[in-house]
PDB file of N, CA, C and O in Angstrom:
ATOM      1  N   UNK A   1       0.414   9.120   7.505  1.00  0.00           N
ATOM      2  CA  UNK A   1       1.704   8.492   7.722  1.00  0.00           C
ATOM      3  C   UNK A   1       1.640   7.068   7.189  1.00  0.00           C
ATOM      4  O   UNK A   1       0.582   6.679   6.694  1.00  0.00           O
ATOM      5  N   UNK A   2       2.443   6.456   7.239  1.00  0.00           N
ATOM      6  CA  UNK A   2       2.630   5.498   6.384  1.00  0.00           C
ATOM      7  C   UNK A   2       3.781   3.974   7.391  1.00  0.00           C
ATOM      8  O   UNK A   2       4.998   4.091   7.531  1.00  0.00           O
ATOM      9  N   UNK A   3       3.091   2.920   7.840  1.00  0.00           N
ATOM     10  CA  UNK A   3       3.486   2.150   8.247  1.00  0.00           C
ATOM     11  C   UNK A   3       2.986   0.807   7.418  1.00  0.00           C
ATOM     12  O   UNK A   3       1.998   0.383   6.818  1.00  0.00           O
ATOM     13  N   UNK A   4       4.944   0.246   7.952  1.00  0.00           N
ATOM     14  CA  UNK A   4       5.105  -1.195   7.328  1.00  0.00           C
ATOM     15  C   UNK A   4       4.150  -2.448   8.215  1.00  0.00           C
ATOM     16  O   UNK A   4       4.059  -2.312   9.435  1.00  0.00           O
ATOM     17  N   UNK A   5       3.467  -3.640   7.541  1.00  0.00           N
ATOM     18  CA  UNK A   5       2.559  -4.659   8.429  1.00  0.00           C
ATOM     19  C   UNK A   5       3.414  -6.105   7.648  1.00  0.00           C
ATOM     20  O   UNK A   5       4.023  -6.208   6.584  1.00  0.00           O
ATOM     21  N   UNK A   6       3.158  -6.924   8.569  1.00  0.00           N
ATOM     22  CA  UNK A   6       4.022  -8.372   8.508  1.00  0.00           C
ATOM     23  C   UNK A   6       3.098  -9.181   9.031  1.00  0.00           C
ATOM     24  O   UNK A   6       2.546  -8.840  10.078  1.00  0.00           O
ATOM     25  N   UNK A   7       2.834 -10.137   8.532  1.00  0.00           N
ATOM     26  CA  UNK A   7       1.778 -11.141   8.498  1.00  0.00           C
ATOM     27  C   UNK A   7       2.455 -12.548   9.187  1.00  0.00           C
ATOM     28  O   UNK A   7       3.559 -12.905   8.777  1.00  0.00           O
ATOM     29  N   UNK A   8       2.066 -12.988   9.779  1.00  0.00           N
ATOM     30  CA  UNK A   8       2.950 -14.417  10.201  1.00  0.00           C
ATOM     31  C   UNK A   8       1.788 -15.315  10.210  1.00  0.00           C
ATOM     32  O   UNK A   8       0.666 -14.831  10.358  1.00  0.00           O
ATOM     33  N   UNK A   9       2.011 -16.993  10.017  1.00  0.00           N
ATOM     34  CA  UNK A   9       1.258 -18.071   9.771  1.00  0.00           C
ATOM     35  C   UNK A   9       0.026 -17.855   9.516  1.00  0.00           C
ATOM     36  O   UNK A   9      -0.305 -17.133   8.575  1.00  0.00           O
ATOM     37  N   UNK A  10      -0.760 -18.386  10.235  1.00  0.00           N
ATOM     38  CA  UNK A  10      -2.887 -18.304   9.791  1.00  0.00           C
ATOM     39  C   UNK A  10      -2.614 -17.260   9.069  1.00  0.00           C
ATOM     40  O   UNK A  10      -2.752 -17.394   7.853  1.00  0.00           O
ATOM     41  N   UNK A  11      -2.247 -16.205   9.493  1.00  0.00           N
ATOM     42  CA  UNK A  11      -2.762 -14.254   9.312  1.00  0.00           C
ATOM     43  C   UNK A  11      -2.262 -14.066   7.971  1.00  0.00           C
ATOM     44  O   UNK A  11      -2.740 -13.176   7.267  1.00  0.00           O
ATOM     45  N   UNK A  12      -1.093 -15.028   7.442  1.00  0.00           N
ATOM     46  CA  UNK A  12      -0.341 -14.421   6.496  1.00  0.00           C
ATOM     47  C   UNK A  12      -1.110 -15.690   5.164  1.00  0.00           C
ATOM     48  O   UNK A  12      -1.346 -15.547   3.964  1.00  0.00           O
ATOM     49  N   UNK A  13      -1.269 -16.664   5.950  1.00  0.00           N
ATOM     50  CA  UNK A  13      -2.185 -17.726   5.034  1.00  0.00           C
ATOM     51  C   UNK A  13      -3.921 -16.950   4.592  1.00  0.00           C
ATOM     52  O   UNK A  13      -4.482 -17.096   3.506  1.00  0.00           O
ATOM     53  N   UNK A  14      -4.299 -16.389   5.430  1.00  0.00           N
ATOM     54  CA  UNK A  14      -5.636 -15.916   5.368  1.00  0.00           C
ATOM     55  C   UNK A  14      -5.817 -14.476   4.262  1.00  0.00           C
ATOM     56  O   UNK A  14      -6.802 -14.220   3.570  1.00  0.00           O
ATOM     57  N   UNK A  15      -4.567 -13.704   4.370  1.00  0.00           N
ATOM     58  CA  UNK A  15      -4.464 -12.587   3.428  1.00  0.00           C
ATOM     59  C   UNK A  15      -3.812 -12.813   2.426  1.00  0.00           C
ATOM     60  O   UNK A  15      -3.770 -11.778   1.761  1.00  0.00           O
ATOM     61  N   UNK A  16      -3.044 -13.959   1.749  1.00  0.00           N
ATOM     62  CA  UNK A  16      -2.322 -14.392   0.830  1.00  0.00           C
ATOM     63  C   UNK A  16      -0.916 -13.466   0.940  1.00  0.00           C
ATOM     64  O   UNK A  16       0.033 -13.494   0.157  1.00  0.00           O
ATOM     65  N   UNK A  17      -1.025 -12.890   1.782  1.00  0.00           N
ATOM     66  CA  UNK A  17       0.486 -11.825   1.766  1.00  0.00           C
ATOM     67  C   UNK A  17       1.415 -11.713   2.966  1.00  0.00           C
ATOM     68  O   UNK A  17       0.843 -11.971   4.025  1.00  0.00           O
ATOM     69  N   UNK A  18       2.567 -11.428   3.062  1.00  0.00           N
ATOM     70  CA  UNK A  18       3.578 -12.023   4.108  1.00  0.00           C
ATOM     71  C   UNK A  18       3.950 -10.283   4.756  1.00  0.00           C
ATOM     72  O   UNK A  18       4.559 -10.171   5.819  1.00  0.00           O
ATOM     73  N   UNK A  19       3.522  -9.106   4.008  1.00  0.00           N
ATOM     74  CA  UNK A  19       3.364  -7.972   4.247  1.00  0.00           C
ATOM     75  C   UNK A  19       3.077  -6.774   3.291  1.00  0.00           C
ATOM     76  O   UNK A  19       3.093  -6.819   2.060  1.00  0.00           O
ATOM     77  N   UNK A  20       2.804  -5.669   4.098  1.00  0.00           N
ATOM     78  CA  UNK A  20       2.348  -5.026   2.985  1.00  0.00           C
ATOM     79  C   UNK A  20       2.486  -3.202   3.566  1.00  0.00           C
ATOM     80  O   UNK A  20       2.540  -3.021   4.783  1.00  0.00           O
ATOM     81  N   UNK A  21       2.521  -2.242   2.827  1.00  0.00           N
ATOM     82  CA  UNK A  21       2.879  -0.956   3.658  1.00  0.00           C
ATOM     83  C   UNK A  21       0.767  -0.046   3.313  1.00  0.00           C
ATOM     84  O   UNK A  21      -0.117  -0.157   2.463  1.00  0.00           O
ATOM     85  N   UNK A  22       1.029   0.873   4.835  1.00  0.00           N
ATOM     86  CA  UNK A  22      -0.228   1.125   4.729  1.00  0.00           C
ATOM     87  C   UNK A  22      -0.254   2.573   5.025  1.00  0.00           C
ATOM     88  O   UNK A  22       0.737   2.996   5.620  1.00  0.00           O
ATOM     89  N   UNK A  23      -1.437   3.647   4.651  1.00  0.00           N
ATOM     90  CA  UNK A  23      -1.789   4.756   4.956  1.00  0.00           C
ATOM     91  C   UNK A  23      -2.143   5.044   6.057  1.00  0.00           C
ATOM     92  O   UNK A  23      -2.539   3.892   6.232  1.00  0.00           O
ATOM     93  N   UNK A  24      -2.432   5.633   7.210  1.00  0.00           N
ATOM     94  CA  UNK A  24      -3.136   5.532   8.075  1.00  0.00           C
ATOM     95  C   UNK A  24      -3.022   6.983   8.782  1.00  0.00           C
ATOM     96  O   UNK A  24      -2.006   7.649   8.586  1.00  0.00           O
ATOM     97  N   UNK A  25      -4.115   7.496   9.644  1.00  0.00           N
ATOM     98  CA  UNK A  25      -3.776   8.787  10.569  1.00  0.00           C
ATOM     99  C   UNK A  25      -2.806   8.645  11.089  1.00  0.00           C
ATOM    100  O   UNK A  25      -2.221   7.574  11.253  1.00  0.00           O
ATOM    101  N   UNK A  26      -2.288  10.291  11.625  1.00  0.00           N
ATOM    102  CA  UNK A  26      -1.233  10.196  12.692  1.00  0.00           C
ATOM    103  C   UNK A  26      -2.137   9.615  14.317  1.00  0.00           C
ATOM    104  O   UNK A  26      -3.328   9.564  14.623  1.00  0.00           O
ATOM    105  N   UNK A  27      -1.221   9.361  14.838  1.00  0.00           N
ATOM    106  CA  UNK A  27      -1.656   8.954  16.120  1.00  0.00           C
ATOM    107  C   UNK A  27      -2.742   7.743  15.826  1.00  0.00           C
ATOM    108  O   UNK A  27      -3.577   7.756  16.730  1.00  0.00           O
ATOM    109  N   UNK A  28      -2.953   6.921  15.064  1.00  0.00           N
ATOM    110  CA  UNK A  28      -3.676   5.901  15.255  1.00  0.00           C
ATOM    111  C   UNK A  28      -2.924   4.863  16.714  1.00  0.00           C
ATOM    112  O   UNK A  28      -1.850   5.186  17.222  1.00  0.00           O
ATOM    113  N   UNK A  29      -3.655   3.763  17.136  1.00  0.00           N
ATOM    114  CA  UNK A  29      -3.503   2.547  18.089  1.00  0.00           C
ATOM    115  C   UNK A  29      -3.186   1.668  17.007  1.00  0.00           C
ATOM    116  O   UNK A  29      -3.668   1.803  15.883  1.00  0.00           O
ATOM    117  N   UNK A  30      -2.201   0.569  17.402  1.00  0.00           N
ATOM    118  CA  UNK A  30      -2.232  -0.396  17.499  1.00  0.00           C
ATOM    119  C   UNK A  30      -4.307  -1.299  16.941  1.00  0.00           C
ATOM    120  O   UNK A  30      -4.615  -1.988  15.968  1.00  0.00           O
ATOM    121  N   UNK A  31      -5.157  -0.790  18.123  1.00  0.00           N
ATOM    122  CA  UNK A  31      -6.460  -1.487  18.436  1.00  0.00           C
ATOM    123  C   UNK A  31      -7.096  -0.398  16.532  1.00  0.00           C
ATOM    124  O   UNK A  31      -7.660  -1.018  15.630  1.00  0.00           O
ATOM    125  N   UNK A  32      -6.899   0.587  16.466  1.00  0.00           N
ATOM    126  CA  UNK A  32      -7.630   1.186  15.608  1.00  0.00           C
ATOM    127  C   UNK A  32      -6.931   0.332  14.478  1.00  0.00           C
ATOM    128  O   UNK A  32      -7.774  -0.055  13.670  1.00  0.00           O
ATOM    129  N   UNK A  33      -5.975   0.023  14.250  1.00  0.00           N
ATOM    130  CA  UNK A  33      -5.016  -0.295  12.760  1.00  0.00           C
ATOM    131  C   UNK A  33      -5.954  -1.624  12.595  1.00  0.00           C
ATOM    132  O   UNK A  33      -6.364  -2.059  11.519  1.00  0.00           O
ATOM    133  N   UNK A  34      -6.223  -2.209  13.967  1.00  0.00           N
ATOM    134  CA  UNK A  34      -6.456  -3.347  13.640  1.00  0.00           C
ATOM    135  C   UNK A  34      -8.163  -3.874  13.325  1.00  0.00           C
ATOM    136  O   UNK A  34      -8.519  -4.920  12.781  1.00  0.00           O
ATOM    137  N   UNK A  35      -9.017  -2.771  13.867  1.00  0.00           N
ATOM    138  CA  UNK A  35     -10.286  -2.401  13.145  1.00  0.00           C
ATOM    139  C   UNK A  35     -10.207  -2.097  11.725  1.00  0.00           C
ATOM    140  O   UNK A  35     -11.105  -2.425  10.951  1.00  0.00           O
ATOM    141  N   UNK A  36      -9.461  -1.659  11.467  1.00  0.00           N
ATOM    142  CA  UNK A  36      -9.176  -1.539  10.079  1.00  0.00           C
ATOM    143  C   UNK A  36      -9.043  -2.654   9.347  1.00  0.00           C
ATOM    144  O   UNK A  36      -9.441  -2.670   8.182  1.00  0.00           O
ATOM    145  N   UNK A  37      -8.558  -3.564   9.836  1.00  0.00           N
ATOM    146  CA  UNK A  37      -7.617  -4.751   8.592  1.00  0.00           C
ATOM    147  C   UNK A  37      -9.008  -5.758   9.510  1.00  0.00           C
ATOM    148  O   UNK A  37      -9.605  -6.724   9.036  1.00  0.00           O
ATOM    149  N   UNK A  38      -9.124  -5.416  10.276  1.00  0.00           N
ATOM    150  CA  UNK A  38     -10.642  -6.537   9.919  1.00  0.00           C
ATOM    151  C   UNK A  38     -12.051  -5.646   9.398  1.00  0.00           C
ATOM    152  O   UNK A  38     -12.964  -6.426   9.127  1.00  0.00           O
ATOM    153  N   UNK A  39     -12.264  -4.806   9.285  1.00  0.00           N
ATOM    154  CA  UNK A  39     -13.072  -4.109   8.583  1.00  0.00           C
ATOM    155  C   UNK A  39     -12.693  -4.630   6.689  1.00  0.00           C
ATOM    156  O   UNK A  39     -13.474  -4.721   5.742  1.00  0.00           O
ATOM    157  N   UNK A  40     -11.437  -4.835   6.749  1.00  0.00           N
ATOM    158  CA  UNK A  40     -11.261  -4.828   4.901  1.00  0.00           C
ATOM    159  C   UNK A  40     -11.086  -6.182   4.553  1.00  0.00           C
ATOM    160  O   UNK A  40     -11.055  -6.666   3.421  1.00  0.00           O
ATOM    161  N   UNK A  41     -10.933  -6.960   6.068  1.00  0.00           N
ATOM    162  CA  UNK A  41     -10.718  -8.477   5.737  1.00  0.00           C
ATOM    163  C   UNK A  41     -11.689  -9.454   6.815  1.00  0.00           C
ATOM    164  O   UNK A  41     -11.054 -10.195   7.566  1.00  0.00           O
ATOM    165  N   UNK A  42     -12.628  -9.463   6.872  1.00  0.00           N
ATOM    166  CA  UNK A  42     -13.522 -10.004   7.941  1.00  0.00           C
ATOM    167  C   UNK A  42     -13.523 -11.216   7.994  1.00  0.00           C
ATOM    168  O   UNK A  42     -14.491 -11.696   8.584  1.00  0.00           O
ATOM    169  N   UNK A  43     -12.315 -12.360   7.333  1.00  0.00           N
ATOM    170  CA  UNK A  43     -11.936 -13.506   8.009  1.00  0.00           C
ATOM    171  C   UNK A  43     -10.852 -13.577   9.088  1.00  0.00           C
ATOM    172  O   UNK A  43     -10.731 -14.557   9.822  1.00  0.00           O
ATOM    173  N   UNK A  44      -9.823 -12.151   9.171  1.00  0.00           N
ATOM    174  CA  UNK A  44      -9.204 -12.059  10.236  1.00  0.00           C
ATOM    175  C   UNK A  44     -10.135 -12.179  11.759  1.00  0.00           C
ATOM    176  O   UNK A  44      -9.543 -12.109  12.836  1.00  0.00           O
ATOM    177  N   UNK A  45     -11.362 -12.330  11.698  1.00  0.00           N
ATOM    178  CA  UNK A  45     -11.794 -11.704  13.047  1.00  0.00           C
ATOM    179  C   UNK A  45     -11.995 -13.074  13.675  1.00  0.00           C
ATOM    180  O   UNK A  45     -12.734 -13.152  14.656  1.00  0.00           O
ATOM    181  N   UNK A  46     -11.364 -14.227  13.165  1.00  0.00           N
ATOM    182  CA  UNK A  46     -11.346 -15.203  14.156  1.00  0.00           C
ATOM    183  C   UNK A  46      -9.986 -14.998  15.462  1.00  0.00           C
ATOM    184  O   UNK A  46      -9.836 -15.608  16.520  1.00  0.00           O
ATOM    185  N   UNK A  47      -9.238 -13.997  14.899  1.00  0.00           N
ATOM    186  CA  UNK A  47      -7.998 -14.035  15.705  1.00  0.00           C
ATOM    187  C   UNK A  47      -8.160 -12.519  16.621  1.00  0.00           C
ATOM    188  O   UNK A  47      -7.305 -11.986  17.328  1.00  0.00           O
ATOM    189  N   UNK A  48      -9.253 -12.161  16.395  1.00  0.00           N
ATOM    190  CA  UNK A  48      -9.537 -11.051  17.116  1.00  0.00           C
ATOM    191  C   UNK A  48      -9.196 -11.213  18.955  1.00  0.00           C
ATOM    192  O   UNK A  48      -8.695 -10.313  19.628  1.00  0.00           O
ATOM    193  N   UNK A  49      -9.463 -12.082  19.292  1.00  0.00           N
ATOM    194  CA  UNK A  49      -9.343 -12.584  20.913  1.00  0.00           C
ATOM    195  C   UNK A  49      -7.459 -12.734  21.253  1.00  0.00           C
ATOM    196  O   UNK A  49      -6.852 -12.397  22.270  1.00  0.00           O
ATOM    197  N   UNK A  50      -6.945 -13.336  20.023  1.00  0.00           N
ATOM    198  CA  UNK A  50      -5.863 -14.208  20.126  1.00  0.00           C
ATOM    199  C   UNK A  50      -4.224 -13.960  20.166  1.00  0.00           C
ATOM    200  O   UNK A  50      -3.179 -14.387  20.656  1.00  0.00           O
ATOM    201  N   UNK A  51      -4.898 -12.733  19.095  1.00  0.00           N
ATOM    202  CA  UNK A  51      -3.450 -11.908  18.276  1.00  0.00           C
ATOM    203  C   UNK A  51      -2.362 -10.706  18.974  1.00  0.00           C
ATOM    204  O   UNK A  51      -2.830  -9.669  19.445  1.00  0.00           O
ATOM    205  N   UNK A  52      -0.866 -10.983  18.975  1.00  0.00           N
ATOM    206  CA  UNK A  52      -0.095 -10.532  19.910  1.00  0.00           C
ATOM    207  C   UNK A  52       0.023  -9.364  18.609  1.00  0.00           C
ATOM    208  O   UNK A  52      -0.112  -9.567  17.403  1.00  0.00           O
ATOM    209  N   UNK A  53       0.285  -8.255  19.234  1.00  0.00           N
ATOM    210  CA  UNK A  53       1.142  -7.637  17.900  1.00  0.00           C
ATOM    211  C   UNK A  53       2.677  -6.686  18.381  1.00  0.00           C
ATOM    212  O   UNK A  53       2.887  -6.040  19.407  1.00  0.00           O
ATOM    213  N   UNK A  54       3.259  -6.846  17.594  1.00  0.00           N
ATOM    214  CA  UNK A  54       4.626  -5.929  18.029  1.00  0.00           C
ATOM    215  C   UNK A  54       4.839  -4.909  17.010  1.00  0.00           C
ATOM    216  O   UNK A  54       4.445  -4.849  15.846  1.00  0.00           O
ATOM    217  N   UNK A  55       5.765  -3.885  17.922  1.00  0.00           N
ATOM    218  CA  UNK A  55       5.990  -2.590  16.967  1.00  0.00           C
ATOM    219  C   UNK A  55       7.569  -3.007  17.133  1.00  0.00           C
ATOM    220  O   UNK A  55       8.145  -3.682  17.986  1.00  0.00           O
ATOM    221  N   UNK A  56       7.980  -2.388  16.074  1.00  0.00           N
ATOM    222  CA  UNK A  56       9.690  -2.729  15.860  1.00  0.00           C
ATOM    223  C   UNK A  56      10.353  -3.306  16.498  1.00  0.00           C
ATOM    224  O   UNK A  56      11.342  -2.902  17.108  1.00  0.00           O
ATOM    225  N   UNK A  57       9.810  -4.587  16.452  1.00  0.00           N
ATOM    226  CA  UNK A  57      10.104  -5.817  16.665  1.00  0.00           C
ATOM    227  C   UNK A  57      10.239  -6.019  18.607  1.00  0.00           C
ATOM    228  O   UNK A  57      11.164  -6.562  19.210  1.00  0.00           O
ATOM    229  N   UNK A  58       8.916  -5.341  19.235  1.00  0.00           N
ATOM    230  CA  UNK A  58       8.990  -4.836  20.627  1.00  0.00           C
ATOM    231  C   UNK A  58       7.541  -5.478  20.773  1.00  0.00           C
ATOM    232  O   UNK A  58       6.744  -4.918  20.020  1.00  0.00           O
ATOM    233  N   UNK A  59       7.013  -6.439  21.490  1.00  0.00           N
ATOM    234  CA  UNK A  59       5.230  -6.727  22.118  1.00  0.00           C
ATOM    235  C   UNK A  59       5.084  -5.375  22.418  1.00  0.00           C
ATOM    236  O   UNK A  59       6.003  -4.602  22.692  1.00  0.00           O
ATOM    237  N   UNK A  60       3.436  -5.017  22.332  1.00  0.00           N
ATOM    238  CA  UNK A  60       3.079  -4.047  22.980  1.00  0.00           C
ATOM    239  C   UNK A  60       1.396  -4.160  22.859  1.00  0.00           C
ATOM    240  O   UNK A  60       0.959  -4.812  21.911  1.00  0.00           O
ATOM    241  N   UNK A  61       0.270  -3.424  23.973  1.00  0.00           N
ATOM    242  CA  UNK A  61      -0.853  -3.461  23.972  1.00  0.00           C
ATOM    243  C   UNK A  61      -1.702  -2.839  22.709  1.00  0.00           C
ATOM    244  O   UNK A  61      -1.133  -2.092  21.913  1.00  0.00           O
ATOM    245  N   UNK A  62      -2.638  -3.071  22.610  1.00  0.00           N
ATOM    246  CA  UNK A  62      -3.575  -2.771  22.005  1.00  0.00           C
ATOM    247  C   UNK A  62      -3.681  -1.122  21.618  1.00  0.00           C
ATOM    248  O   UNK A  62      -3.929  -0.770  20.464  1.00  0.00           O
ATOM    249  N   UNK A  63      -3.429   0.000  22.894  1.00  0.00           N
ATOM    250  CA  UNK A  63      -3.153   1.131  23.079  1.00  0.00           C
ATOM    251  C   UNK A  63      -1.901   1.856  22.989  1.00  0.00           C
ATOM    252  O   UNK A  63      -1.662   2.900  23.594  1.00  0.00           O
ATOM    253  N   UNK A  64      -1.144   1.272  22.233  1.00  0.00           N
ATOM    254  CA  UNK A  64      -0.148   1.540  21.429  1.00  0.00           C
ATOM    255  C   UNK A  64       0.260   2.495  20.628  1.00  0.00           C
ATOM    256  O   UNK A  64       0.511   2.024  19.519  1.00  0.00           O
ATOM    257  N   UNK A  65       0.425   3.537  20.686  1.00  0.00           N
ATOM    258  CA  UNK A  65       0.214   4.934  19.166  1.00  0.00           C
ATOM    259  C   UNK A  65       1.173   4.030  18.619  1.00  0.00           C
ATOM    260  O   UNK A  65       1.922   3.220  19.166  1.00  0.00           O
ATOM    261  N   UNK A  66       0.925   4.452  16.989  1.00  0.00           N
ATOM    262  CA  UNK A  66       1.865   4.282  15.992  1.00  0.00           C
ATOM    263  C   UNK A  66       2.693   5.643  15.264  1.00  0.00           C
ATOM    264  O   UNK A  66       2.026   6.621  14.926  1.00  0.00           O
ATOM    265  N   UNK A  67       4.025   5.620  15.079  1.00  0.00           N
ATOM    266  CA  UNK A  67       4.752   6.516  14.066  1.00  0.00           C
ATOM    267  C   UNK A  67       4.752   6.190  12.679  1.00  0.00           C
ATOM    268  O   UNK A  67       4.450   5.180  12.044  1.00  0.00           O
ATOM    269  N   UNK A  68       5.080   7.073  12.450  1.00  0.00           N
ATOM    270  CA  UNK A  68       5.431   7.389  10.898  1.00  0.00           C
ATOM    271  C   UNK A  68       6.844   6.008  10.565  1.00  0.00           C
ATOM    272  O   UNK A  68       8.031   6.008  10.890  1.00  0.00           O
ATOM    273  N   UNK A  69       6.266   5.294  10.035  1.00  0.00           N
ATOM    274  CA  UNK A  69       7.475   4.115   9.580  1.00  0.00           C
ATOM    275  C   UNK A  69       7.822   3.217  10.422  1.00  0.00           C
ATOM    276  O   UNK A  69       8.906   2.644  10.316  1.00  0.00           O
ATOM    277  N   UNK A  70       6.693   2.871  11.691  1.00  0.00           N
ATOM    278  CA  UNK A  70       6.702   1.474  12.716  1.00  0.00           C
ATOM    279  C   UNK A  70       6.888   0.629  11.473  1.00  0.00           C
ATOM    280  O   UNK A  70       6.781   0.897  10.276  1.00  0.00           O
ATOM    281  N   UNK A  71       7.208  -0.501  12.146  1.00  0.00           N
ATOM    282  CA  UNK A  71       6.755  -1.799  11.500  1.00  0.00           C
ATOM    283  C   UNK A  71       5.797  -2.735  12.679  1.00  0.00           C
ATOM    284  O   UNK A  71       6.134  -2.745  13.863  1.00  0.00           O
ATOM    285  N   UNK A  72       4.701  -3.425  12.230  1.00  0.00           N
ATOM    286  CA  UNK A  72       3.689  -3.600  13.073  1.00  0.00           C
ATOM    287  C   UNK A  72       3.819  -5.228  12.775  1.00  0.00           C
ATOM    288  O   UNK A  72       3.678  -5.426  11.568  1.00  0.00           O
ATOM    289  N   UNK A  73       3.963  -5.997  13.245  1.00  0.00           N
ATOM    290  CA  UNK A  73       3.671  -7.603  13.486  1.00  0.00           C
ATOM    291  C   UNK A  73       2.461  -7.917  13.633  1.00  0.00           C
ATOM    292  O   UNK A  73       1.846  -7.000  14.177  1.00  0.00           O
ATOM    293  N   UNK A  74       1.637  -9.074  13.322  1.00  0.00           N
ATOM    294  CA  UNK A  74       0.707  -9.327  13.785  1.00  0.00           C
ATOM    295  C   UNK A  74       1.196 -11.046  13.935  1.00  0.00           C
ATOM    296  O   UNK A  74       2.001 -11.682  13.255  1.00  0.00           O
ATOM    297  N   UNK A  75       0.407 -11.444  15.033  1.00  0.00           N
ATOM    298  CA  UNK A  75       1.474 -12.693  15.521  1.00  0.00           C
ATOM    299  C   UNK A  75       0.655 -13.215  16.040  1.00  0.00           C
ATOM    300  O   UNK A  75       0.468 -12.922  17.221  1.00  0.00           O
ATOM    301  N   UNK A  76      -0.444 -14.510  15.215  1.00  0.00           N
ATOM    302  CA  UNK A  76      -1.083 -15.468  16.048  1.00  0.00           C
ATOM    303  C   UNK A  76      -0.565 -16.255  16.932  1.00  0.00           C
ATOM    304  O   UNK A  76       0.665 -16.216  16.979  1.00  0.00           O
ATOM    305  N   UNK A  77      -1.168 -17.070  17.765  1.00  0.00           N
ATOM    306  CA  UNK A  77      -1.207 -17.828  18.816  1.00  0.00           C
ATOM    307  C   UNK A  77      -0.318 -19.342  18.445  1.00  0.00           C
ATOM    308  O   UNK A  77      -0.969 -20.118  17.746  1.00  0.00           O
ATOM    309  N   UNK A  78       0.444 -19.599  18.664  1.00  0.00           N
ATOM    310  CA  UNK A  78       1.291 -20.826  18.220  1.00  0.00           C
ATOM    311  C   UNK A  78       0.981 -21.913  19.081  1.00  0.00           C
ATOM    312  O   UNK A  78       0.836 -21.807  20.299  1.00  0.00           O
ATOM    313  N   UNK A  79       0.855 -23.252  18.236  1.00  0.00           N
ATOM    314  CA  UNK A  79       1.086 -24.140  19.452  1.00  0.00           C
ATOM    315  C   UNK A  79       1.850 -25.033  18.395  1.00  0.00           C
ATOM    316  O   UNK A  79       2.078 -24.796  17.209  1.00  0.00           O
ATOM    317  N   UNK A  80       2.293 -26.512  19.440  1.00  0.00           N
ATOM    318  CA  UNK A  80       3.164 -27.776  18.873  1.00  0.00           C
ATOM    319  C   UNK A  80       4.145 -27.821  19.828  1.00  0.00           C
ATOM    320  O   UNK A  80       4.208 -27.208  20.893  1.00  0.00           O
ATOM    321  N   UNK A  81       5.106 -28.815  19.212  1.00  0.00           N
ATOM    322  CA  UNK A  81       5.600 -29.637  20.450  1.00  0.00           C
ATOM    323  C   UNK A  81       5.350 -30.774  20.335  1.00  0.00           C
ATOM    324  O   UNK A  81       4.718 -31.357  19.454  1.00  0.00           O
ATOM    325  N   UNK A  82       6.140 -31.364  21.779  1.00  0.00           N
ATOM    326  CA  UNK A  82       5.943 -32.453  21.867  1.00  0.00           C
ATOM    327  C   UNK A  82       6.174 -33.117  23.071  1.00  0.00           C
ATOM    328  O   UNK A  82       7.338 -32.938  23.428  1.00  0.00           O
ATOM    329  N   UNK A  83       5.543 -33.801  23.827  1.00  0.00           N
ATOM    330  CA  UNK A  83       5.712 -34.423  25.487  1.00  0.00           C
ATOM    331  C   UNK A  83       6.860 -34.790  25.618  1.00  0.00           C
ATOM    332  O   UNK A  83       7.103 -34.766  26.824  1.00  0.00           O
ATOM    333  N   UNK A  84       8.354 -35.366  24.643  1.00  0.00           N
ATOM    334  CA  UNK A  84       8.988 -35.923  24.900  1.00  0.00           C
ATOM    335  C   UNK A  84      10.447 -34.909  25.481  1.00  0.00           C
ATOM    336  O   UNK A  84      11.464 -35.469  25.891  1.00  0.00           O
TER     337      UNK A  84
END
């Protein structure tokens, strides 16, 4: 099956790409997709602790199945602001 991925800030700075569509088993996780994309990119694994991810445009855990044509977010940790 075949799902869409979207890269946001660090994640999308670190892979040079803002998204990209991917192969994958049926019934993969969320946690497996994402062994994957650090298996093929092993500077992602600083965000391994950090990273929220959403399915069509919904948060969801790690244990997540994926369908045929999710779209998957991956969504580091934000900070800024300001005291005032």
């Amino acid at each position: 099956m075949k799902v869409h991925l979207r890269f946001f800030a660090a994640v999308r700075e670190r892979l040079g790409e803002s998204a990209r569509e991917l192969e994958v088993p049926e019934g993969i996780t969320v946690a497996a997709l994402w062994a994957q994309l650090q298996a093929a990119h092993p500077a992602l694994g600083v965000f391994a602790a950090s990273l929220s991810f959403a399915v069509n445009q919904e948060y969801v855990g790690r244990t997540h199945c994926l369908s045929d044509g999710d779209e998957i977010a991956l969504i580091p940790p934000v900070s800024g602001g300001c005291d005032d």
